[in-house]
PDB file of C-alpha atoms in Angstrom:
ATOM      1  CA  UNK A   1       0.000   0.000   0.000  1.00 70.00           C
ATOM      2  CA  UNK A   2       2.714   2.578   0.949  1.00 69.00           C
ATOM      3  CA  UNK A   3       4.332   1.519  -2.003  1.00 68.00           C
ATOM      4  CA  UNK A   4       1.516   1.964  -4.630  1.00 72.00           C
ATOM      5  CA  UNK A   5       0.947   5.185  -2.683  1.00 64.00           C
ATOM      6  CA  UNK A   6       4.757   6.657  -3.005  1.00 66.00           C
ATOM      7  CA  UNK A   7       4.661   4.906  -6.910  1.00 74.00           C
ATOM      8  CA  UNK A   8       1.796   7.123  -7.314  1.00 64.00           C
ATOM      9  CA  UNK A   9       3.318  10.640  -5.735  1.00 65.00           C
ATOM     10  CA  UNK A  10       5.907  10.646  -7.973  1.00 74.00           C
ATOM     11  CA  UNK A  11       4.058   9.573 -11.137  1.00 82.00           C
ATOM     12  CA  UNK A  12       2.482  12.746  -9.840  1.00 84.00           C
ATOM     13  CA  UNK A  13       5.296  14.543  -9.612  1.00 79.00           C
ATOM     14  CA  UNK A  14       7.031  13.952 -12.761  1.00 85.00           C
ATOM     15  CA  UNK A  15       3.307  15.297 -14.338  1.00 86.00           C
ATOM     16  CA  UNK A  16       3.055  17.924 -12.991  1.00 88.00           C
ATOM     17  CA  UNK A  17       6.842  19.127 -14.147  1.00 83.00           C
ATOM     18  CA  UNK A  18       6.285  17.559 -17.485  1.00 83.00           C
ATOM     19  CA  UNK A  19       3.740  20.371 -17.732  1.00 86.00           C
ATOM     20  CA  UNK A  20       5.387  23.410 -16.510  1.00 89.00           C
ATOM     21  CA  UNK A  21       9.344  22.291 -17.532  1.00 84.00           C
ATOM     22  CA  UNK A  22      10.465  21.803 -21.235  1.00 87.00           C
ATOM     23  CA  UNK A  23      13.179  19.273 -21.360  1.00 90.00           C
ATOM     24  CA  UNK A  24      13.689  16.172 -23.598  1.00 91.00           C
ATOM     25  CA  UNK A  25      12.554  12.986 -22.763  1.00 92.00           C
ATOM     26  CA  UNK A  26      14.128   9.282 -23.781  1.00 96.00           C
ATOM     27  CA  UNK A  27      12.099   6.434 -26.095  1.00 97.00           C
ATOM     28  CA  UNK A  28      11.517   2.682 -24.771  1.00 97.00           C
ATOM     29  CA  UNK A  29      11.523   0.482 -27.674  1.00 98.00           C
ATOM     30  CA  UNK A  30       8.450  -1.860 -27.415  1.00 98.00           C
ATOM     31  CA  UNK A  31       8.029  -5.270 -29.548  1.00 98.00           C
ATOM     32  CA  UNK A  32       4.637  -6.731 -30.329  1.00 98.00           C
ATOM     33  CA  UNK A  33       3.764 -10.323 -32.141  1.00 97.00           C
ATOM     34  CA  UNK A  34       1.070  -9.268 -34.804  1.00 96.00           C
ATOM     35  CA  UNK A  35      -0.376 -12.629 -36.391  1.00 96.00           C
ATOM     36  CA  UNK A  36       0.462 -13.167 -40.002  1.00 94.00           C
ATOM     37  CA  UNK A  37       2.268  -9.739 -39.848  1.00 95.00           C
ATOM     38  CA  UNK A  38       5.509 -10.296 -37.544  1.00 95.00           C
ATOM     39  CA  UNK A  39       7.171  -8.538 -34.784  1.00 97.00           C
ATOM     40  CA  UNK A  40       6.714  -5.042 -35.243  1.00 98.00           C
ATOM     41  CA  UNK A  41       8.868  -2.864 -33.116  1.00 98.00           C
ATOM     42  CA  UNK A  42       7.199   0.928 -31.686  1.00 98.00           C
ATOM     43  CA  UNK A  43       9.365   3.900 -30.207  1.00 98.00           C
ATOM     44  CA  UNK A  44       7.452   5.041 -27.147  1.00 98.00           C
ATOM     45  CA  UNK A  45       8.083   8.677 -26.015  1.00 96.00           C
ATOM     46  CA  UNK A  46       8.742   8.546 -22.130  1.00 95.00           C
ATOM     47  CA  UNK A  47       6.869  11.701 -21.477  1.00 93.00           C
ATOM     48  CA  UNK A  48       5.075  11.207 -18.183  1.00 93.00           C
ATOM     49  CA  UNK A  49       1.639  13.138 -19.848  1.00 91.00           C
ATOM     50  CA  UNK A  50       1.920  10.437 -22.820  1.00 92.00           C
ATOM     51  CA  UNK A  51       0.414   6.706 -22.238  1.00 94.00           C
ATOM     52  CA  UNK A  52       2.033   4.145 -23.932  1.00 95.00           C
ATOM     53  CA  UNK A  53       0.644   2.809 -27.121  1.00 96.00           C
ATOM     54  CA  UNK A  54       0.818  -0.678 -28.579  1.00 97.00           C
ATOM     55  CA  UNK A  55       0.383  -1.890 -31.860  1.00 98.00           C
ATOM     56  CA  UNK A  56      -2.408  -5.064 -32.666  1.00 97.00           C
ATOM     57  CA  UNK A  57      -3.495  -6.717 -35.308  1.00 98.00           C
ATOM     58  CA  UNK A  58      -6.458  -4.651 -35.079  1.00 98.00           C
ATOM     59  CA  UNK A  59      -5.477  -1.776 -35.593  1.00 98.00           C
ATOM     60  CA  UNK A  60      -3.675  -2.557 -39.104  1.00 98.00           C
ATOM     61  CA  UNK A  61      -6.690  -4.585 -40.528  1.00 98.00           C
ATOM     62  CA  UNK A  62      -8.495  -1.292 -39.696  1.00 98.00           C
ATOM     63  CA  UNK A  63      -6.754   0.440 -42.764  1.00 98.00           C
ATOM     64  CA  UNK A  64      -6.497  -2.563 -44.775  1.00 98.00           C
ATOM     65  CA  UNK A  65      -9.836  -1.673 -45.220  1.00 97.00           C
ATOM     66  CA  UNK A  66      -8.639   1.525 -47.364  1.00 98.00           C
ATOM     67  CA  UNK A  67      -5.190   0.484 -47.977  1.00 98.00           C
ATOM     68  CA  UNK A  68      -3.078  -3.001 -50.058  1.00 97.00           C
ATOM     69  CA  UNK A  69      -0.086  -4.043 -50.238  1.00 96.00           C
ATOM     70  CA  UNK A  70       2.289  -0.929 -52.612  1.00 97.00           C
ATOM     71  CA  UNK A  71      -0.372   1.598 -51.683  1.00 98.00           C
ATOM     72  CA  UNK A  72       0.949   5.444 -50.465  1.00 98.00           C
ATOM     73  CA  UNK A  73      -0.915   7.187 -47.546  1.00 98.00           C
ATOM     74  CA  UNK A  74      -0.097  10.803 -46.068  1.00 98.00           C
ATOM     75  CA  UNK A  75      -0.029  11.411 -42.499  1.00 98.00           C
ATOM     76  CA  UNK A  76      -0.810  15.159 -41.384  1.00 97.00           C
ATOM     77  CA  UNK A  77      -0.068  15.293 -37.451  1.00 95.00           C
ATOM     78  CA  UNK A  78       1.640  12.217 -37.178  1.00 96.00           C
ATOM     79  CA  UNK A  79       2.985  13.169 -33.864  1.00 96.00           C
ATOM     80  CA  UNK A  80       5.142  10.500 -32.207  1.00 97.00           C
ATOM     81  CA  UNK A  81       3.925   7.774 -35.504  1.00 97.00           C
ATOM     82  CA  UNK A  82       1.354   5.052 -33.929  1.00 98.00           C
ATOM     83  CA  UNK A  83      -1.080   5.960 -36.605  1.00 98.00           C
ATOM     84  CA  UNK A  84       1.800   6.559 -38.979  1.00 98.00           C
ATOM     85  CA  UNK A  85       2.702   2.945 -38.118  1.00 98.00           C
ATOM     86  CA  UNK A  86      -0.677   1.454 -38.236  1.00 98.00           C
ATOM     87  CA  UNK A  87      -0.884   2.646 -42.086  1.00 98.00           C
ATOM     88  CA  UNK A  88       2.455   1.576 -42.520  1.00 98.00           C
ATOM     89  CA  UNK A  89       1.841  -1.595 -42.294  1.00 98.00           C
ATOM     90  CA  UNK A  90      -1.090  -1.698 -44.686  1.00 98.00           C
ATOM     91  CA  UNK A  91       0.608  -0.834 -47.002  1.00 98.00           C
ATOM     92  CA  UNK A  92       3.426  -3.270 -46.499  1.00 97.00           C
ATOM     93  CA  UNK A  93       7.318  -2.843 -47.635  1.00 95.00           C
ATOM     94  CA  UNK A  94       6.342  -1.759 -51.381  1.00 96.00           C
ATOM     95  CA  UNK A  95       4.204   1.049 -50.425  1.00 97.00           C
ATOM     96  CA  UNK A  96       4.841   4.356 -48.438  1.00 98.00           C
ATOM     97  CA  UNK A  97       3.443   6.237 -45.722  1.00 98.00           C
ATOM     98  CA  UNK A  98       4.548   9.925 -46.200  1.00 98.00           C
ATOM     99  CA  UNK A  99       4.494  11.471 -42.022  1.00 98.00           C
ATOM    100  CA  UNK A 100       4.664  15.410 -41.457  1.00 98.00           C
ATOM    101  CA  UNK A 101       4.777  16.611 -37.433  1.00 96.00           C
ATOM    102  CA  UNK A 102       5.425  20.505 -36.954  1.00 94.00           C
ATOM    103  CA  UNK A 103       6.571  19.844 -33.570  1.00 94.00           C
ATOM    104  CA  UNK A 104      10.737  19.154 -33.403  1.00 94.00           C
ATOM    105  CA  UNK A 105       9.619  17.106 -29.686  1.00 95.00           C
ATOM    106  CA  UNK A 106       7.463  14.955 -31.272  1.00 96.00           C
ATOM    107  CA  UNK A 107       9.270  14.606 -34.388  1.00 97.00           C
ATOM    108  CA  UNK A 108      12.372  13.315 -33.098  1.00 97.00           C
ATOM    109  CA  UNK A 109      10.081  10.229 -32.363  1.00 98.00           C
ATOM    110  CA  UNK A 110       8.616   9.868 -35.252  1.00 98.00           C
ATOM    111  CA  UNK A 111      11.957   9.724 -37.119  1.00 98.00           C
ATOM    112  CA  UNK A 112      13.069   7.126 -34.407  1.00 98.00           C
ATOM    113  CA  UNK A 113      10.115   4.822 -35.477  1.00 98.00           C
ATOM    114  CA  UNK A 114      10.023   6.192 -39.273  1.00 98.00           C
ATOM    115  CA  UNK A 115      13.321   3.696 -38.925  1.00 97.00           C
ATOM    116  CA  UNK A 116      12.205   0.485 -36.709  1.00 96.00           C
ATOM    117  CA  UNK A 117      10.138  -2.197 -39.059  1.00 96.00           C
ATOM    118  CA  UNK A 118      11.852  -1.233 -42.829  1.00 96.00           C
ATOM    119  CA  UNK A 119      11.653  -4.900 -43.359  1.00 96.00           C
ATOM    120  CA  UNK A 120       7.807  -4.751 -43.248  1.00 97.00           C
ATOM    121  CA  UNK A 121       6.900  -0.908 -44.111  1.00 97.00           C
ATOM    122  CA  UNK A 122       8.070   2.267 -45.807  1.00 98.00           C
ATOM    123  CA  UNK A 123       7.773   5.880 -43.783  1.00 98.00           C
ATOM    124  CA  UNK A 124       8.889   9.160 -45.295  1.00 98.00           C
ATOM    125  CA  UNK A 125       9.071  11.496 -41.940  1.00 98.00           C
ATOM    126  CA  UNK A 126       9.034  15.583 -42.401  1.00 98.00           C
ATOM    127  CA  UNK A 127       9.569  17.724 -40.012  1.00 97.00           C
ATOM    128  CA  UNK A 128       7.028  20.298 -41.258  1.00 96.00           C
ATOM    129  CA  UNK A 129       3.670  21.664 -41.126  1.00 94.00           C
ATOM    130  CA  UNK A 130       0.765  21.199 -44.179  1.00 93.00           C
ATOM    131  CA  UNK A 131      -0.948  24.477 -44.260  1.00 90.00           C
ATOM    132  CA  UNK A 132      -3.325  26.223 -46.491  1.00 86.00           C
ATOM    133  CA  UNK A 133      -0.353  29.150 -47.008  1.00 88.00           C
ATOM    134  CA  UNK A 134       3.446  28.105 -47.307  1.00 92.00           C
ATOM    135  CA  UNK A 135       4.948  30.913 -44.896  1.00 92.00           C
ATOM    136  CA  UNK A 136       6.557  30.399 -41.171  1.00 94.00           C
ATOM    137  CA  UNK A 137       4.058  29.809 -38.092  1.00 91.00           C
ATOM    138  CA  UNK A 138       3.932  30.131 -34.598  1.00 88.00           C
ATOM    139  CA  UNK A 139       3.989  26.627 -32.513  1.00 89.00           C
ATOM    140  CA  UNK A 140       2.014  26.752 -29.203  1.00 88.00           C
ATOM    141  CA  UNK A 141       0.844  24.062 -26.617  1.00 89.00           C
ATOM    142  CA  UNK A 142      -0.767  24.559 -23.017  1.00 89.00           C
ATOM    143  CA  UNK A 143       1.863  22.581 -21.662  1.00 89.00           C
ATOM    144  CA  UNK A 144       5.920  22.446 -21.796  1.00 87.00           C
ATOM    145  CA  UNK A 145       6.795  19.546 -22.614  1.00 88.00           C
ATOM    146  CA  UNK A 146       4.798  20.205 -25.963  1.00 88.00           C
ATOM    147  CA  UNK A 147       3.049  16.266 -26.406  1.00 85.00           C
ATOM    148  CA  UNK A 148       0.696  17.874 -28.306  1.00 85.00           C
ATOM    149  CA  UNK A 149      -0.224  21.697 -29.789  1.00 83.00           C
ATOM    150  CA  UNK A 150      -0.813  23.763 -32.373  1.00 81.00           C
ATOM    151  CA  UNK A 151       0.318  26.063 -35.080  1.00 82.00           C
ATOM    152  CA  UNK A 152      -1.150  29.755 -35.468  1.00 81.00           C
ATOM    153  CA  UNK A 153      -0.201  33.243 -37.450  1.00 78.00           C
ATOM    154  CA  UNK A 154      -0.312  34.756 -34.017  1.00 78.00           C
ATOM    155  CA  UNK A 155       2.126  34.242 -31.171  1.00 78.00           C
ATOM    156  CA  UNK A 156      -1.322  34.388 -28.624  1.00 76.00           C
ATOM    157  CA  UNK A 157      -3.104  31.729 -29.595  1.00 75.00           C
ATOM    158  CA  UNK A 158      -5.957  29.383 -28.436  1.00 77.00           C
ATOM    159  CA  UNK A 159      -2.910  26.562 -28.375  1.00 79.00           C
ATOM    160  CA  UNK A 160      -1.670  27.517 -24.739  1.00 78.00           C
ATOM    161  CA  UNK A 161       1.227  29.351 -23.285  1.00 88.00           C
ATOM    162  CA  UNK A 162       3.624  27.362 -24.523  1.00 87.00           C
ATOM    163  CA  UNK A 163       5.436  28.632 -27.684  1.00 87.00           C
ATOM    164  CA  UNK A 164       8.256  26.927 -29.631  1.00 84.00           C
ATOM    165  CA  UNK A 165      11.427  29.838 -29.540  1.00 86.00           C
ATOM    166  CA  UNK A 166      11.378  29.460 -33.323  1.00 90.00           C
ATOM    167  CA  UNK A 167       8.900  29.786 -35.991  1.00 92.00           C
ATOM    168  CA  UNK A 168       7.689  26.226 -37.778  1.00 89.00           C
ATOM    169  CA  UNK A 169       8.191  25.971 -41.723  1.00 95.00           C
ATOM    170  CA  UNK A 170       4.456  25.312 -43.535  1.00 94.00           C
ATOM    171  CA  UNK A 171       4.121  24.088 -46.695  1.00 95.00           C
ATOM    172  CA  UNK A 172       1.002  23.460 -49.144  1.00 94.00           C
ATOM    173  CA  UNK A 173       0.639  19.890 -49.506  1.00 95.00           C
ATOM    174  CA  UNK A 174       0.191  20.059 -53.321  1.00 93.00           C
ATOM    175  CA  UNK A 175       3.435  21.671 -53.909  1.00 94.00           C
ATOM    176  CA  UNK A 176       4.909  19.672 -51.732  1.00 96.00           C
ATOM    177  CA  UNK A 177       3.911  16.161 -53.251  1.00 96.00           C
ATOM    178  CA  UNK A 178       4.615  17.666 -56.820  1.00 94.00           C
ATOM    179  CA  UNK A 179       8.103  18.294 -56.041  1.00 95.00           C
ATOM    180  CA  UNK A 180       8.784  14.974 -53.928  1.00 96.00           C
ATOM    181  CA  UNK A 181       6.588  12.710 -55.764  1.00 96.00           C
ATOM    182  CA  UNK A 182       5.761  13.629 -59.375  1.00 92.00           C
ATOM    183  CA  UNK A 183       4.241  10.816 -60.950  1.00 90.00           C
ATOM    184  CA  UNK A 184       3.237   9.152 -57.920  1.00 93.00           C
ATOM    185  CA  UNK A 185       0.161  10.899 -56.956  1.00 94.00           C
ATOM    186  CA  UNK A 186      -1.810   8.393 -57.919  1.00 93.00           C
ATOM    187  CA  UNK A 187      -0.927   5.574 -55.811  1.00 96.00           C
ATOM    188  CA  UNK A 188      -2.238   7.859 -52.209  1.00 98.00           C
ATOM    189  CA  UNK A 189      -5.188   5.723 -51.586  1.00 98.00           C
ATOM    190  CA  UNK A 190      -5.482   7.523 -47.932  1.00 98.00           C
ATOM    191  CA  UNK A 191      -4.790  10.982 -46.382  1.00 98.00           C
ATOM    192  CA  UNK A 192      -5.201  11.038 -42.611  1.00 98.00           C
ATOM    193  CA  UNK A 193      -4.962  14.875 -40.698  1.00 96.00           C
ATOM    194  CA  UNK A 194      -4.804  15.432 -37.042  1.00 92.00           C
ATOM    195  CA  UNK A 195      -3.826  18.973 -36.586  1.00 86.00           C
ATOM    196  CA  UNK A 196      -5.706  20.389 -33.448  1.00 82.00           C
ATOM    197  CA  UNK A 197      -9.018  22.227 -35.605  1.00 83.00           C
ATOM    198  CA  UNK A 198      -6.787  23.270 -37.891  1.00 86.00           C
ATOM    199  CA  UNK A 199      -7.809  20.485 -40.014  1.00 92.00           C
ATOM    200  CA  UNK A 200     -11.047  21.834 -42.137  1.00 93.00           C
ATOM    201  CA  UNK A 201      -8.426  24.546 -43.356  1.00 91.00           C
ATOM    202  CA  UNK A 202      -5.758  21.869 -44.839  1.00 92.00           C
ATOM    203  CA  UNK A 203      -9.139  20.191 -46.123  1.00 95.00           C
ATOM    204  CA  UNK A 204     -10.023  22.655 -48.125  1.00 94.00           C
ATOM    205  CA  UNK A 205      -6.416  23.612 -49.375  1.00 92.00           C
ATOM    206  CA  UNK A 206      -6.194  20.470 -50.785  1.00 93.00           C
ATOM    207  CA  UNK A 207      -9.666  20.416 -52.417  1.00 94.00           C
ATOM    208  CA  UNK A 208      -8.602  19.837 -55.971  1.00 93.00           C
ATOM    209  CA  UNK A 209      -6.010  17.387 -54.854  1.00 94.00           C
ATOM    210  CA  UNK A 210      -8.908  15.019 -53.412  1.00 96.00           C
ATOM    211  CA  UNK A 211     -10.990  15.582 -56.338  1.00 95.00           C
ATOM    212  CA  UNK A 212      -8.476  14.353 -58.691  1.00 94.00           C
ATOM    213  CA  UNK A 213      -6.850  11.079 -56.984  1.00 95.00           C
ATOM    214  CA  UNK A 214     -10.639  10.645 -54.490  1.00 96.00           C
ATOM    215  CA  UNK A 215      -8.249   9.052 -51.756  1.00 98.00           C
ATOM    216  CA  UNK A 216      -9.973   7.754 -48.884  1.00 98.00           C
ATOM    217  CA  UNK A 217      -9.583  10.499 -45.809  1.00 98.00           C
ATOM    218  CA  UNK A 218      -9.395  10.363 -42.015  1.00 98.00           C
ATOM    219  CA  UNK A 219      -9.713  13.377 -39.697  1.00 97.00           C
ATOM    220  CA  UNK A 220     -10.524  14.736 -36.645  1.00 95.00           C
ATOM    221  CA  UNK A 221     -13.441  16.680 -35.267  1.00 96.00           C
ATOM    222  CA  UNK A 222     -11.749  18.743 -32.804  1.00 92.00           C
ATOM    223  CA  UNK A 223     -13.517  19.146 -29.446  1.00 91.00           C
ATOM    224  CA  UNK A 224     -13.425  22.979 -29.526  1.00 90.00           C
ATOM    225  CA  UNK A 225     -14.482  23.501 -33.104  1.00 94.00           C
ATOM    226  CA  UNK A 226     -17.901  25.445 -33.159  1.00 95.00           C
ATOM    227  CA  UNK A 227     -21.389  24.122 -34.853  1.00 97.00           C
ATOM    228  CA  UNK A 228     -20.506  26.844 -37.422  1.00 97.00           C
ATOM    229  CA  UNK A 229     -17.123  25.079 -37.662  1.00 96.00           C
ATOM    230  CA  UNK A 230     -18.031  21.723 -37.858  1.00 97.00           C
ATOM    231  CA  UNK A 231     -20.794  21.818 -40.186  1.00 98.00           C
ATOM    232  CA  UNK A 232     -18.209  23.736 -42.718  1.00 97.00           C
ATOM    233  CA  UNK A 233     -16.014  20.648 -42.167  1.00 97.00           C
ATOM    234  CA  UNK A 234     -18.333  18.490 -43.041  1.00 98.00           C
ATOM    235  CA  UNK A 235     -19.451  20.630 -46.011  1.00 97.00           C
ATOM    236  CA  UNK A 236     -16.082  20.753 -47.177  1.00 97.00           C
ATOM    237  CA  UNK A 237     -16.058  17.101 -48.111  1.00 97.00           C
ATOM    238  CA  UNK A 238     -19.811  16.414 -48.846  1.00 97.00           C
ATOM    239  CA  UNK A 239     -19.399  19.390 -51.996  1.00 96.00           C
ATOM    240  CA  UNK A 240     -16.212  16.441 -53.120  1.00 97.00           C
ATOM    241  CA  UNK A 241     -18.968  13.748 -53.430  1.00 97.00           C
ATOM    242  CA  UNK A 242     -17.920  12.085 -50.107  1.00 98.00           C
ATOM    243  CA  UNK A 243     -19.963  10.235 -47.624  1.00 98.00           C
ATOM    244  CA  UNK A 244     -18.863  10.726 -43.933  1.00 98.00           C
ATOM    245  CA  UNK A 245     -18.530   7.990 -40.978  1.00 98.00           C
ATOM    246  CA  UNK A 246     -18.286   8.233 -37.270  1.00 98.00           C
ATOM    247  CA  UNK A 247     -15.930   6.023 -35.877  1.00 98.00           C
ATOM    248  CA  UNK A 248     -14.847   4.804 -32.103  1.00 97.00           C
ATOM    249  CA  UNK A 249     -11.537   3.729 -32.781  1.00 97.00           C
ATOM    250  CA  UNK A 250      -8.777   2.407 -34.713  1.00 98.00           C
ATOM    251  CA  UNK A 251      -9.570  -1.015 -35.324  1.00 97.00           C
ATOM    252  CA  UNK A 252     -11.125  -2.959 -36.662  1.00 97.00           C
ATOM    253  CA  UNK A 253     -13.832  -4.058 -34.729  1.00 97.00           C
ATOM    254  CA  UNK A 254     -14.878  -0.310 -34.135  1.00 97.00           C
ATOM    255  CA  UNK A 255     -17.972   1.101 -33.697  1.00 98.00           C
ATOM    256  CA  UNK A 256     -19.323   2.599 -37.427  1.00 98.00           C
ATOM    257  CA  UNK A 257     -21.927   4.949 -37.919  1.00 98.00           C
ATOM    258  CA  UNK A 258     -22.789   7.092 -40.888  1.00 98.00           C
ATOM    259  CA  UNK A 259     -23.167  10.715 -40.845  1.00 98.00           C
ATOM    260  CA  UNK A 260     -26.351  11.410 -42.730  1.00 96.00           C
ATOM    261  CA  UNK A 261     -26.059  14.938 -42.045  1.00 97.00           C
ATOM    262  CA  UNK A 262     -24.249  17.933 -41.122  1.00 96.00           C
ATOM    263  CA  UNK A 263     -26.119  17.864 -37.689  1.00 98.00           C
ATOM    264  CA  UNK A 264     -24.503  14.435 -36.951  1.00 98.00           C
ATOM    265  CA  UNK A 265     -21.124  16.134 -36.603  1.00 98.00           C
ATOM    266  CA  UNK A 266     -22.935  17.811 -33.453  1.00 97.00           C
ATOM    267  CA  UNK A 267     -23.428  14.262 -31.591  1.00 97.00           C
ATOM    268  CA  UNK A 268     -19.880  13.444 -30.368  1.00 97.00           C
ATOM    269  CA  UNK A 269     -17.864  16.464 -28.792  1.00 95.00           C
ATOM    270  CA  UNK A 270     -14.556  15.389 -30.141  1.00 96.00           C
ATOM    271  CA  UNK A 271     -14.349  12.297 -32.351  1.00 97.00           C
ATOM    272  CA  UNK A 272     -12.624  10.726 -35.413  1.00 97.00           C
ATOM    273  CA  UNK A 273     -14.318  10.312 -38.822  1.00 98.00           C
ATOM    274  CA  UNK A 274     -13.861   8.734 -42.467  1.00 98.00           C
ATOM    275  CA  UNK A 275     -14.806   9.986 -45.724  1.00 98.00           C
ATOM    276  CA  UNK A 276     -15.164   7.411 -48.921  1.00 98.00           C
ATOM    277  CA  UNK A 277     -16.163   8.594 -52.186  1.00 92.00           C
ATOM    278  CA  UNK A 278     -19.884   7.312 -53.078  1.00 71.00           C
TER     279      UNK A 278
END
């Protein structure tokens, strides 16, 4: 008892100055047995205010659902790479999962498991933000050891207090992919964004790119978007000729549930969703 109880003061501890101290923090290299897959190998980022994540099964037949075997998918807010890893492995060693992270914290992560697993999956990690306007950015999170955050034109932002002491580079996707991977554009059968609310504005910057290859996407409904807000994300992709999905997680045994309407993306205050053409 005294020692759960001392276990759990400084767990507490080490919290509580992981949120009001920036410093760096080591990985643990985890190893999990996925069934007809192999062991699969995950960086996780010793930050006391991050849980560890694991990697099933599960959670790669979930975007086998979108995704086969030489397939590309982009990753926007990859952060440390679980989801990066997840697609991965979908699309085996012949595809590509291209990862971009803002945040230099996060992204040394990311570039540690961009490298674990090349015998079973391809990632291309940038350290880089997708925005609607190439330009510089301001980087803020509400707490210092910056697991998670936010990019803005303003220095005060609704990210937190937290600000990066240098500006992040942003790019426009498009451009991007046209000078990396000319030619290839077809073969992105997935793009996945996670950036904070900022997502309905990389959505829409990358409006003709969806139109022309239709790749399945995966984003986030951020808990402090407005109804105003969320029904314009929603709109964004409905206009495109895609049909929406609620779902609870990634795996594959998740709960599904189609979003018939704008109105639907008023039912769950922060949640995950999929868009397929048709």
């Amino acid at each position: 008892m005294i020692d759960r109880l001392i276990q759990y003061l400084k767990s507490s501890f080490r919290r509580k100055m992981a949120r009001r101290v920036t410093r760096e923090y080591k990985t643990r290299t985890d190893r999990f047995e996925l069934p007809g897959i192999g062991n699969v190998s995950f960086a996780n980022w010793e930050n006391p205010l991050v849980k560890p994540r694991s990697i099933s099964k599960g959670n790669v037949d979930f975007f086998r659902r979108f995704l086969n075997e030489g397939d590309m998918a982009v990753d926007i807010g990859a952060n440390t790479g679980i989801i990066t890893t997840y697609m991965a492995l979908a699309c085996g060693k012949q595809g590509k999962v291209l990862a971009f992270d803002p945040n230099p914290y996060v992204f040394r992560v990311l570039s540690e498991n961009a490298t674990l697993n090349t015998q079973l999956a391809t990632i291309d990690a940038y350290n880089v933000a997708i925005t609607d306007q190439a330009g510089e950015y301001y980087y803020n999170s509400s707490e210092a050891s910056f697991n998670n955050g936010g990019i803005s034109s303003q220095p005060e932002n609704r990210h937190g207090k937290y600000s990066l002491s240098q500006k992040i580079k942003g790019v426009r996707l498009e451009d991007f992919l046209e000078e990396k991977y000319s030619g290839q554009l077809s073969r992105i059968k997935l793009l996945k964004t996670d950036a904070e609310g900022y997502d309905k504005e990389i959505l829409r910057s990358v409006s003709a790119l969806l139109h022309r290859i239709k790749p399945v996407v995966i984003a986030e409904c951020f808990g402090k978007l407005t109804q105003a807000e969320r029904f314009e994300l929603y709109d964004i992709l409905a206009s495109l000729g895609y049909t929406l999905y609620y779902f609870s997680d990634f795996d594959a045994a998740a709960e599904v549930v189609r979003l018939q309407s704008r109105e639907d993306m008023l039912r769950w205050h922060h949640f995950d969703f999929y868009a397929t053409m048709g």
